[in-house]
Short mmCIF file of C-alpha atoms in Angstrom, two decimals:
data_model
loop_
_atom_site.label_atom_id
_atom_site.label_comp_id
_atom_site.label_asym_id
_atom_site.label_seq_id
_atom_site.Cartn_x
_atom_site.Cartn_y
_atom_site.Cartn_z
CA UNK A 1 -14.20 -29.46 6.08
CA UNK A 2 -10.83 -28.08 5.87
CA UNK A 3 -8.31 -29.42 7.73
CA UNK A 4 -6.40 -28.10 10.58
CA UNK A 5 -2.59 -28.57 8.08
CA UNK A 6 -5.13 -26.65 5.49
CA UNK A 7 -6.24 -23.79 7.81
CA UNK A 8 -2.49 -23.12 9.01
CA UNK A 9 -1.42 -23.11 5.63
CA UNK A 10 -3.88 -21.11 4.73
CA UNK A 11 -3.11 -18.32 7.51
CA UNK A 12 0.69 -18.70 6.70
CA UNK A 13 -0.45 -17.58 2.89
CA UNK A 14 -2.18 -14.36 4.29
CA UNK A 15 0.96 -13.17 6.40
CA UNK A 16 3.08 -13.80 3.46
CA UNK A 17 0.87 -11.55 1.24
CA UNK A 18 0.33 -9.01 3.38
CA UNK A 19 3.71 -8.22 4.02
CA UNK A 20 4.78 -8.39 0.29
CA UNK A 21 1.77 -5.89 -0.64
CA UNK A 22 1.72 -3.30 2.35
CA UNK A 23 5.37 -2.84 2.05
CA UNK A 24 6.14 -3.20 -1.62
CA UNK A 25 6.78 0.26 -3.07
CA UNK A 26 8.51 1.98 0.34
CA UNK A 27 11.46 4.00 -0.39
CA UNK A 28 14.72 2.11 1.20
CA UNK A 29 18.22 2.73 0.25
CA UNK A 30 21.05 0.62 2.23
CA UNK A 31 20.36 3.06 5.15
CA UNK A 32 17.24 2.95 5.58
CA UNK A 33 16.96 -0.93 5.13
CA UNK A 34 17.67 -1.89 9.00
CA UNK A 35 14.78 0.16 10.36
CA UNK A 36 12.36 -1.12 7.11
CA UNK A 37 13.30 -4.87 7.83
CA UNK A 38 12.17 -4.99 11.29
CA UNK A 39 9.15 -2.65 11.54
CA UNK A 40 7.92 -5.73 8.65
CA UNK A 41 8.72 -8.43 11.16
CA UNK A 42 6.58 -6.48 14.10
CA UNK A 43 3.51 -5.41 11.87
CA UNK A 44 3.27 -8.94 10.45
CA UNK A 45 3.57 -11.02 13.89
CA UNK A 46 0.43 -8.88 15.06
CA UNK A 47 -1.21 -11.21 13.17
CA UNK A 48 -3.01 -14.05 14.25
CA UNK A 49 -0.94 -17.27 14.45
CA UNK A 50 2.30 -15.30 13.03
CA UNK A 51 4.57 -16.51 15.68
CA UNK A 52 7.81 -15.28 14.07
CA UNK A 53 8.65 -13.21 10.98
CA UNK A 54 12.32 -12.67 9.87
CA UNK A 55 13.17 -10.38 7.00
CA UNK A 56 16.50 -9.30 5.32
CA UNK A 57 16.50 -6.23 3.66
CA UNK A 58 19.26 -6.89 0.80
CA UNK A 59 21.18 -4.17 1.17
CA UNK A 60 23.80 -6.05 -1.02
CA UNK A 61 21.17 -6.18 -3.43
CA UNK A 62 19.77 -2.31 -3.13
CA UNK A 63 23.38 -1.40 -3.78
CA UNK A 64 23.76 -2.58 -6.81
CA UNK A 65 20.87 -1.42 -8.38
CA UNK A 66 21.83 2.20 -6.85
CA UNK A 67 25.05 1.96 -8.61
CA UNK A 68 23.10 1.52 -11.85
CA UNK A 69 20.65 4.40 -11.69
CA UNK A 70 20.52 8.08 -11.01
CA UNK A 71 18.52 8.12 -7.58
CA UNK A 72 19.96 7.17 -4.46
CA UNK A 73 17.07 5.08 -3.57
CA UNK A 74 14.85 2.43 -4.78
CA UNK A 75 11.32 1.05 -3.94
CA UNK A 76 11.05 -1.87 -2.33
CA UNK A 77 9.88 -5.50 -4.28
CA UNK A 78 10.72 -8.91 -3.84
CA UNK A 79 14.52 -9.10 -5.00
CA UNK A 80 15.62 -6.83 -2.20
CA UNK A 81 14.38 -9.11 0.60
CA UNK A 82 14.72 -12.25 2.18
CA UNK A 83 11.46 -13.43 4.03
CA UNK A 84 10.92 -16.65 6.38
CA UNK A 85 8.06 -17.00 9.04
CA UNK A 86 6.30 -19.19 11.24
CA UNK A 87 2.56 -19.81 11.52
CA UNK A 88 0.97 -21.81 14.21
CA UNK A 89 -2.20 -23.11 14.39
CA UNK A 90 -4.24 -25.84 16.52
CA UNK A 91 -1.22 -27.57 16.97
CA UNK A 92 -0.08 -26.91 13.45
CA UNK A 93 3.51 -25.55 12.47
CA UNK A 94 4.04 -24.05 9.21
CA UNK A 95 7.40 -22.88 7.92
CA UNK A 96 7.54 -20.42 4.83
CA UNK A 97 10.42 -19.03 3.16
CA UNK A 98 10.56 -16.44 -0.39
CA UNK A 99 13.19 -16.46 -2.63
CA UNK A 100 14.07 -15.91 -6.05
CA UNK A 101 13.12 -18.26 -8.88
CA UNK A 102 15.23 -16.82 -11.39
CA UNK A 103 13.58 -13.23 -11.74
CA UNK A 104 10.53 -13.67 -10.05
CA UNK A 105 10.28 -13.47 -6.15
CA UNK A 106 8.47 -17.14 -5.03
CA UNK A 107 6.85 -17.74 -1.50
CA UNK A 108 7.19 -21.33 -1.22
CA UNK A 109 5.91 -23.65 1.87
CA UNK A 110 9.13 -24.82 3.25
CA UNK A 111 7.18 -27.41 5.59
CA UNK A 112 3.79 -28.56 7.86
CA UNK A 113 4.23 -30.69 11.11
CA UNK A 114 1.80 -31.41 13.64
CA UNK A 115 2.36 -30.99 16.94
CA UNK A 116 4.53 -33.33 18.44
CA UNK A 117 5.85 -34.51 15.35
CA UNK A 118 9.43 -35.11 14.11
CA UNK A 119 9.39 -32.53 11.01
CA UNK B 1 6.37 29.25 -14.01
CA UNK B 2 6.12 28.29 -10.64
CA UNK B 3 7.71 29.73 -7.80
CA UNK B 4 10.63 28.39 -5.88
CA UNK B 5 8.42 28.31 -2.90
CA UNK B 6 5.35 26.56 -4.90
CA UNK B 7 7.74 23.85 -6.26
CA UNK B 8 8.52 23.40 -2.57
CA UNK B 9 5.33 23.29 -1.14
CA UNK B 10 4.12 20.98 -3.93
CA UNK B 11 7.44 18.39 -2.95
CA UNK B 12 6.42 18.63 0.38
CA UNK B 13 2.84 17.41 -0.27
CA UNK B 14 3.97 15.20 -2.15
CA UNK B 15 6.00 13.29 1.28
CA UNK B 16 2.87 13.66 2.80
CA UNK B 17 0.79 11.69 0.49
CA UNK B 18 2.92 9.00 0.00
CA UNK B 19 4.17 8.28 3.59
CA UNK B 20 0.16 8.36 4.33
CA UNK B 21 -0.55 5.66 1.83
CA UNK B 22 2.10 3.37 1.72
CA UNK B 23 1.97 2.87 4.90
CA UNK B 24 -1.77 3.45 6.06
CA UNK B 25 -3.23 -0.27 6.60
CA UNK B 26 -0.35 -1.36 8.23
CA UNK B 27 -0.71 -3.81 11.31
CA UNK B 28 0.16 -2.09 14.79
CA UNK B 29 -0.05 -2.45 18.19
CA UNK B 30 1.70 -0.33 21.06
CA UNK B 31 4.19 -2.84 20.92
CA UNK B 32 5.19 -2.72 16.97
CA UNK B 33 4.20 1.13 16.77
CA UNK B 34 7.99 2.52 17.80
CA UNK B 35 9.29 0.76 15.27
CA UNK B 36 7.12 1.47 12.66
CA UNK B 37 7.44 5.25 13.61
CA UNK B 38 10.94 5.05 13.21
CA UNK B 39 10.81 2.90 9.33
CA UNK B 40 8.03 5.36 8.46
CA UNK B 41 10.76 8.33 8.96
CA UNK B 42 13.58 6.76 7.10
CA UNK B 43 12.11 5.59 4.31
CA UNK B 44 10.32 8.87 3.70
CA UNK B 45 13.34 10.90 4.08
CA UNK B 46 15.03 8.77 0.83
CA UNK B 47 12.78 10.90 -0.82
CA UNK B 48 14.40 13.66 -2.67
CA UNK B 49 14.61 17.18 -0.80
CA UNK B 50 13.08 16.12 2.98
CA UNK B 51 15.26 16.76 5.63
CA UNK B 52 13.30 15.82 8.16
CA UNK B 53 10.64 13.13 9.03
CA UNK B 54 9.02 12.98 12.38
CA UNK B 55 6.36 10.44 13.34
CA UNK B 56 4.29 9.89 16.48
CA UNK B 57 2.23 6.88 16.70
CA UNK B 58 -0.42 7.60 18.97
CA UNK B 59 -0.05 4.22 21.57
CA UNK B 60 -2.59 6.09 23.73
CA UNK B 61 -5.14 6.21 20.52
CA UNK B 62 -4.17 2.30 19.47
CA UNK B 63 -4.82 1.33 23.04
CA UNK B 64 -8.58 2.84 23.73
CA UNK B 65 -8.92 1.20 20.13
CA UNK B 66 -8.11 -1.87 21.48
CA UNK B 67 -9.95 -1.62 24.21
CA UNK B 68 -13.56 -1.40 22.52
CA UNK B 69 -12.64 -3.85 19.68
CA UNK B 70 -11.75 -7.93 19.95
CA UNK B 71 -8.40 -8.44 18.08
CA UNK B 72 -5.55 -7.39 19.69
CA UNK B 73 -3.66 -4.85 16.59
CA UNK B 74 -5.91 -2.52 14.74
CA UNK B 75 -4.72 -0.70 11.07
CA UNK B 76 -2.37 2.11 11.09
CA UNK B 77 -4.40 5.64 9.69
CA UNK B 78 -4.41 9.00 10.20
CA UNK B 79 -6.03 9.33 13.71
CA UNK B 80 -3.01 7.42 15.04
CA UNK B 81 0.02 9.28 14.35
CA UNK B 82 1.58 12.77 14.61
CA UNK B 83 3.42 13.98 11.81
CA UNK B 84 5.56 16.61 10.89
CA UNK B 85 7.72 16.85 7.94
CA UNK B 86 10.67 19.66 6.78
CA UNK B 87 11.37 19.60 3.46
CA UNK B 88 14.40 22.14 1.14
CA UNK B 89 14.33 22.94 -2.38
CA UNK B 90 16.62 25.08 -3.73
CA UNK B 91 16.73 27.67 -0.18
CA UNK B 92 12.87 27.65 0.44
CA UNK B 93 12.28 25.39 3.74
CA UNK B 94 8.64 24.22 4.05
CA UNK B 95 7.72 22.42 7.37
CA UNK B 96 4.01 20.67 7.12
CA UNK B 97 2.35 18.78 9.90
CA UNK B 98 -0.52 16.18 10.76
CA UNK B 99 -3.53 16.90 12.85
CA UNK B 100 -7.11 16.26 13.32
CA UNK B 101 -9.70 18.24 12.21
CA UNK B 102 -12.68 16.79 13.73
CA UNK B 103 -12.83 13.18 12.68
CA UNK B 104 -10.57 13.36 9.39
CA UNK B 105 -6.86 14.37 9.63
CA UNK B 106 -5.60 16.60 7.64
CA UNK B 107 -2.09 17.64 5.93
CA UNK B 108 -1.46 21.14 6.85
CA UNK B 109 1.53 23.71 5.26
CA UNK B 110 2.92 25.07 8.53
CA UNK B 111 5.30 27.41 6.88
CA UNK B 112 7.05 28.42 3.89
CA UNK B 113 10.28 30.62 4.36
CA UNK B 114 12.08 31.59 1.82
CA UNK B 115 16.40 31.06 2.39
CA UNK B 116 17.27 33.50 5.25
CA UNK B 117 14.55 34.73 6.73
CA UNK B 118 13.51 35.13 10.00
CA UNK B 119 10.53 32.70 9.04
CA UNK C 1 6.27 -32.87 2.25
CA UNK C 2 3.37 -30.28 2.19
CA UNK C 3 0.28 -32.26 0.19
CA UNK C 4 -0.85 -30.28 -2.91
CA UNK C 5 -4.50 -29.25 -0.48
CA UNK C 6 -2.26 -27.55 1.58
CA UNK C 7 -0.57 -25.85 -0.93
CA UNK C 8 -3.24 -24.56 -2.81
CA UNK C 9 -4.53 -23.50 0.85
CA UNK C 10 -1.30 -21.76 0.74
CA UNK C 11 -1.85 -19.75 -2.24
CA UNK C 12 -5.30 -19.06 -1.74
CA UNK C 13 -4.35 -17.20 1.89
CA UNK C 14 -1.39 -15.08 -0.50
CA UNK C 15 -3.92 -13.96 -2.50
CA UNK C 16 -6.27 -12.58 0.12
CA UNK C 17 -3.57 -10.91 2.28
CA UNK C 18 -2.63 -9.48 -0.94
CA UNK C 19 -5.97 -7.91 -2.24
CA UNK C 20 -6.26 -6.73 1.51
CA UNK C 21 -3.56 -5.03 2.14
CA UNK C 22 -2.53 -3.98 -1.53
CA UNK C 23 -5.69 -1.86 -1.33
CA UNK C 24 -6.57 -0.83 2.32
CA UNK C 25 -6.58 2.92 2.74
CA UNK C 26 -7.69 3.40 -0.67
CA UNK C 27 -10.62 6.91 -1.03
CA UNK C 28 -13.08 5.32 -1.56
CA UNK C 29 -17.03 6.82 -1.68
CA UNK C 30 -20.03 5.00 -2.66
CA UNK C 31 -19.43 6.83 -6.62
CA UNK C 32 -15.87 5.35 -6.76
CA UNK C 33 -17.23 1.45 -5.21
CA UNK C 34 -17.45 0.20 -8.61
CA UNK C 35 -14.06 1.13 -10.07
CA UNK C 36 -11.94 -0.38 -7.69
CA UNK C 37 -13.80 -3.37 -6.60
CA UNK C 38 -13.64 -3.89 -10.83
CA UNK C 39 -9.66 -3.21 -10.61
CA UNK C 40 -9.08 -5.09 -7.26
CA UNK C 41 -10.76 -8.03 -9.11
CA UNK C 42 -8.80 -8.08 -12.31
CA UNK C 43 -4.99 -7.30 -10.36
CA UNK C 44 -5.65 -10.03 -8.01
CA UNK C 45 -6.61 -12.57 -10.99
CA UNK C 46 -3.20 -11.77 -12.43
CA UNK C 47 -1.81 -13.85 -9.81
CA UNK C 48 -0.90 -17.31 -10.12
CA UNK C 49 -3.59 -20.09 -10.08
CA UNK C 50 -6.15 -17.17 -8.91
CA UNK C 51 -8.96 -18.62 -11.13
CA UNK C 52 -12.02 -15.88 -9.88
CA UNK C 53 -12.18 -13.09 -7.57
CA UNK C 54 -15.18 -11.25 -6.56
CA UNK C 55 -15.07 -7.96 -4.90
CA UNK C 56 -18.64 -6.59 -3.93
CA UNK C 57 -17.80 -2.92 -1.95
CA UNK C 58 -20.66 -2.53 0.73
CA UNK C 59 -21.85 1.32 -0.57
CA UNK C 60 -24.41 1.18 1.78
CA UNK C 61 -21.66 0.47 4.54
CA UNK C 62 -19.58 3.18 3.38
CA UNK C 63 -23.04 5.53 3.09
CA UNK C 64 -23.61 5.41 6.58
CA UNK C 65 -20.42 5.86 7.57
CA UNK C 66 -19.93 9.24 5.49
CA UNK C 67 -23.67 10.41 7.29
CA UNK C 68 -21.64 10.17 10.69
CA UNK C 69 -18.19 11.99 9.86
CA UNK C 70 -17.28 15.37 7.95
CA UNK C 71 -15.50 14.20 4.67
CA UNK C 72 -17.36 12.77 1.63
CA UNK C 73 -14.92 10.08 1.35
CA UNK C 74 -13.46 7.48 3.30
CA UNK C 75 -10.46 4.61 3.56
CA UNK C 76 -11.36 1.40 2.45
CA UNK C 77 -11.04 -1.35 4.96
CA UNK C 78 -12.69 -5.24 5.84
CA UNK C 79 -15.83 -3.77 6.86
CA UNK C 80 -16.62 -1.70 3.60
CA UNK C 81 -16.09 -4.99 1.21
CA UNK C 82 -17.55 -8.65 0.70
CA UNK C 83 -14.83 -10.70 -1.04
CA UNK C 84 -15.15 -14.34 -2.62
CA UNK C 85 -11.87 -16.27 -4.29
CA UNK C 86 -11.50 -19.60 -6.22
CA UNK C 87 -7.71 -20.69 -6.59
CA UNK C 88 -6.98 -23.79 -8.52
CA UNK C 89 -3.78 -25.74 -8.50
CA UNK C 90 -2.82 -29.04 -8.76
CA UNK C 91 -6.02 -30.06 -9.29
CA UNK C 92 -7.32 -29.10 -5.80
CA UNK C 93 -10.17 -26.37 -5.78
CA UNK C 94 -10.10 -24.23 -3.00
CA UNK C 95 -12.78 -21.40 -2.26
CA UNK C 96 -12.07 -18.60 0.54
CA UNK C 97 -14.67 -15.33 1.49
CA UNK C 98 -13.90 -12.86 3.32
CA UNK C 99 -16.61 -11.70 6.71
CA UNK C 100 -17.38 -9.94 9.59
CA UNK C 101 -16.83 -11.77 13.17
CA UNK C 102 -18.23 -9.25 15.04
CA UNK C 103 -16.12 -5.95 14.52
CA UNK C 104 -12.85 -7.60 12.89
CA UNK C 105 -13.09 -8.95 9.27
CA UNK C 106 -11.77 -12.52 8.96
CA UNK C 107 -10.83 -14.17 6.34
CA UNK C 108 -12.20 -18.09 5.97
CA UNK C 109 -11.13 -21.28 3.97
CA UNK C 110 -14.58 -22.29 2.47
CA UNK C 111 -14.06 -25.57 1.18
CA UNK C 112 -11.18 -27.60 0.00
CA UNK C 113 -11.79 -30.00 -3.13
CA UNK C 114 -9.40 -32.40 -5.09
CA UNK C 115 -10.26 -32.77 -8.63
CA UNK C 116 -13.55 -35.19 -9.31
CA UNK C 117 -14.67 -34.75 -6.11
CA UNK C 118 -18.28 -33.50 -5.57
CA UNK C 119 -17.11 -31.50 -2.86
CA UNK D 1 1.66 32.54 5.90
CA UNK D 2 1.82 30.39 2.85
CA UNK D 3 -0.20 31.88 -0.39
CA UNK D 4 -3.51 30.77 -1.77
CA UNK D 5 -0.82 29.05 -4.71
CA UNK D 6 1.01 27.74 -2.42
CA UNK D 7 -1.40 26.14 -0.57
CA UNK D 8 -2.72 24.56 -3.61
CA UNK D 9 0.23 23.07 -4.53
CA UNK D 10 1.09 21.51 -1.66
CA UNK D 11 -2.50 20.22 -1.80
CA UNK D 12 -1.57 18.46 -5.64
CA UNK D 13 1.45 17.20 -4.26
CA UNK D 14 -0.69 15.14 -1.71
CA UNK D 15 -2.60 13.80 -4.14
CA UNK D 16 0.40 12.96 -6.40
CA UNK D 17 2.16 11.06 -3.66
CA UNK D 18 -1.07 9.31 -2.34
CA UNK D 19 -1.45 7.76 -6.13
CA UNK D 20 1.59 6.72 -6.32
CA UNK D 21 2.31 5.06 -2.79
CA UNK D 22 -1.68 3.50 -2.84
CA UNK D 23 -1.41 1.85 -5.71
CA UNK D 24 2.24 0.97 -6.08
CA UNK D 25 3.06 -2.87 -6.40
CA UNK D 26 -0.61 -3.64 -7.45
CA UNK D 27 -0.39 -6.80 -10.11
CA UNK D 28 -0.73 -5.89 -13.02
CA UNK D 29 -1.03 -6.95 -17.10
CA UNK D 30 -2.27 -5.31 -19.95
CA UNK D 31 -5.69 -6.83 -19.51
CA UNK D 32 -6.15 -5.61 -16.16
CA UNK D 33 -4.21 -2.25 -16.93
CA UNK D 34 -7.70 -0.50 -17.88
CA UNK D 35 -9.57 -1.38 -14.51
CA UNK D 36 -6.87 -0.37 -12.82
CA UNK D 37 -6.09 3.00 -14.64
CA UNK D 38 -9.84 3.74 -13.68
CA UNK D 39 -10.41 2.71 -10.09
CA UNK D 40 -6.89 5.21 -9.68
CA UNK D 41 -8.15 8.19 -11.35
CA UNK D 42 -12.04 8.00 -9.59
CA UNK D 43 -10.27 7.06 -6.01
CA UNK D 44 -7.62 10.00 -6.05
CA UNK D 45 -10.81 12.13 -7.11
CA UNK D 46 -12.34 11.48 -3.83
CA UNK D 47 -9.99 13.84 -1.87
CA UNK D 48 -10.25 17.64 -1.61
CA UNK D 49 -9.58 20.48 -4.38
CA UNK D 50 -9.09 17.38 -6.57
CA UNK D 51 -10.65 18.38 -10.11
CA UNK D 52 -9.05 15.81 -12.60
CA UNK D 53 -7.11 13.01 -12.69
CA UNK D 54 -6.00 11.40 -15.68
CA UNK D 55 -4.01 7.81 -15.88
CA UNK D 56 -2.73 5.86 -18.82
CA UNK D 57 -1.52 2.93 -17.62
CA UNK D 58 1.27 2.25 -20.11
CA UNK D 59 0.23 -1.20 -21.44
CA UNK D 60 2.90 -1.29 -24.29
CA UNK D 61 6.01 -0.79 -21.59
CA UNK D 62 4.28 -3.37 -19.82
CA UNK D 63 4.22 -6.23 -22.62
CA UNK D 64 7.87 -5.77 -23.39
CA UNK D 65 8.80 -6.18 -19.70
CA UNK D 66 6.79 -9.29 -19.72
CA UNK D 67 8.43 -9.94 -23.22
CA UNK D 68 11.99 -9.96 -21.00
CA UNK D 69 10.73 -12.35 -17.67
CA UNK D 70 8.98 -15.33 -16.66
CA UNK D 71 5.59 -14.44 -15.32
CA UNK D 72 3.03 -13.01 -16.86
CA UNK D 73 1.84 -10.05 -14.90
CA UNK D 74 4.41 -7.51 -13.21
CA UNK D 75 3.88 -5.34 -10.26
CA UNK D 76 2.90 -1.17 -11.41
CA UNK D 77 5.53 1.25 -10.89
CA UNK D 78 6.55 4.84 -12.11
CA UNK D 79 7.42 3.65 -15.34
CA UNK D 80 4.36 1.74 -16.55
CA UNK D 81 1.63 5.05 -15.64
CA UNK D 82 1.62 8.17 -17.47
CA UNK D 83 -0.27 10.88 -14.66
CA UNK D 84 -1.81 14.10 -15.12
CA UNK D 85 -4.41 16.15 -12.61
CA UNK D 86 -5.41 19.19 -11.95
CA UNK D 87 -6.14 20.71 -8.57
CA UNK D 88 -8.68 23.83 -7.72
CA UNK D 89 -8.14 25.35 -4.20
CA UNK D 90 -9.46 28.90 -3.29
CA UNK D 91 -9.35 30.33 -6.80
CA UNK D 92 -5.76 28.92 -7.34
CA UNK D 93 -5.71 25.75 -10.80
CA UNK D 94 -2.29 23.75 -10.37
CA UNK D 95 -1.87 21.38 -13.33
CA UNK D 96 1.08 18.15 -12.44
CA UNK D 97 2.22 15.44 -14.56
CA UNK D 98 4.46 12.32 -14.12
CA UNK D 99 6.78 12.32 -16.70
CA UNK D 100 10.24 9.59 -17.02
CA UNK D 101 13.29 12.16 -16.60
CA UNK D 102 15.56 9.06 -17.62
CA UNK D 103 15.19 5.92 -15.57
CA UNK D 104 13.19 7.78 -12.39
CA UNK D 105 9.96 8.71 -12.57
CA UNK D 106 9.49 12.73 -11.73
CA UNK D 107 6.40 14.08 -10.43
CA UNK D 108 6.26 18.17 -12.17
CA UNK D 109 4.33 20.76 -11.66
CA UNK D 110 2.93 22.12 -14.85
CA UNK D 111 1.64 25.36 -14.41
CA UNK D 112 -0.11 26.98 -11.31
CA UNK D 113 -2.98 29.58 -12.03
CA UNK D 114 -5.05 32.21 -10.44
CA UNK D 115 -8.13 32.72 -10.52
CA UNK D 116 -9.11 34.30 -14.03
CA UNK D 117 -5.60 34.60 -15.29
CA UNK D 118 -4.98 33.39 -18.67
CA UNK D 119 -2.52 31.15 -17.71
#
């Protein structure tokens, strides 16, 4: 049987997924970035166990690759956002963070405590 | 060769279809449904030639959904949000809109007017 | 630190919420099943330490569904597909499926196996 | 009120857009490029006054992409598809393509034909 860590983990890995897939693609441009960013966060922590989703839209990011084409807008992927949640489940917290491993966007566990543990 | 007004119409189908599928499967709740109305409009107005973006997400649908199912967010499709849409290209204005027809909701061309008329 | 289990947990739950919501609100009709439960399949397997995916789209699901609305086609969602995954890494097998609890389609850790084990 | 060819293109612009944003951000490599070229073209099928859809996924942009980063799949975008489709709506054929007009991808109309003309 899988453990409880196993089943948290587990959900965290769904969240993560979902929101990279549903949104990847969107249209954003530096304006349009604030209002992207947080209707992520409030799709993802309808979720089950999502307790809190945080996402940066890089608009640093979004800018720079504006200057360097002809539209003034890009679709959204991994490099233009910074992503960090937190699952809970059956006394389980899970911490998850993406971020860039040289060109290709990671999600990485970032850590697993029990309840009523340390960390 | 098309038309002025045909290129137009065609844009402004193509808004339509992509601001229904990028963002049709989406998580939402009445809580999170505001602000995904209000991503869903900026991202599609990036898009070249629309003016205007206007979404509706039906709370009162989402919430008799709710009521009949067990999970507490349902997916984000057609029978949950108004839509209407203006798009330009070079002086036609189209303006489209989103309604049911029956059971399946459908993308409808409101009006095409060329630049100056009295529509 | 998270253990390698929860890890691969980790990655197994990615690539679910991925093949989810990557290709929820897709037309879909029992002719056009095959095709994209064949696509959904191979795109998901592209991912890392996604070692099998199976993607079985319930026709007869989406059959009766289309004998009680208007349009020949409909959006794929849980309901309209059985889905199996084995992710490998680290040496720890995990095995996830996707079902219906009641009217909301969950998605389950199966089993959990380190390498040599006879799980 | 709009024209017959109007109508119809605003109908292939749907269908254009709903391609696009659906499948957007799917993994992808050239082994799974076929399966995936497929499942597009018979989904996109599905919906109304849609004839004809035709998708190469371009699996030779996609190797030298992989030839330039570290993973080995990449996520499908404008560049990495060559479109066509044709649309029949109330007598009216409207032919579209997706063609690079430098580094955006454009979706044109092609031609747009009446009933019997010899377009």
């Amino acid at each position: 049987m899988p453990t409880d860590a196993e089943r948290a983990c587990f959900e965290a890995g769904i969240k993560f997924g979902s929101l990279y897939h549903q949104f990847a693609g969107t249209p954003v441009s530096p304006d349009s970035a604030e209002s992207l960013g947080r209707a992520m966060e409030a799709a993802i922590e309808n979720q089950p166990h999502c307790v809190d989703v945080d996402v940066a839209v890089r608009t640093d990011r979004i800018a720079a690759e504006l200057d360097a084409q002809s539209a003034d807008y890009t679709e959204l992927t991994g490099r233009f956002m910074d992503v960090g949640m937190r699952i809970e489940r059956a006394g389980v917290t899970v911490r998850t963070r993406m971020e860039m491993d040289g060109d290709y966007p990671t999600m990485q566990l970032v850590d697993v405590e029990p309840d009523g543990s340390n960390g």
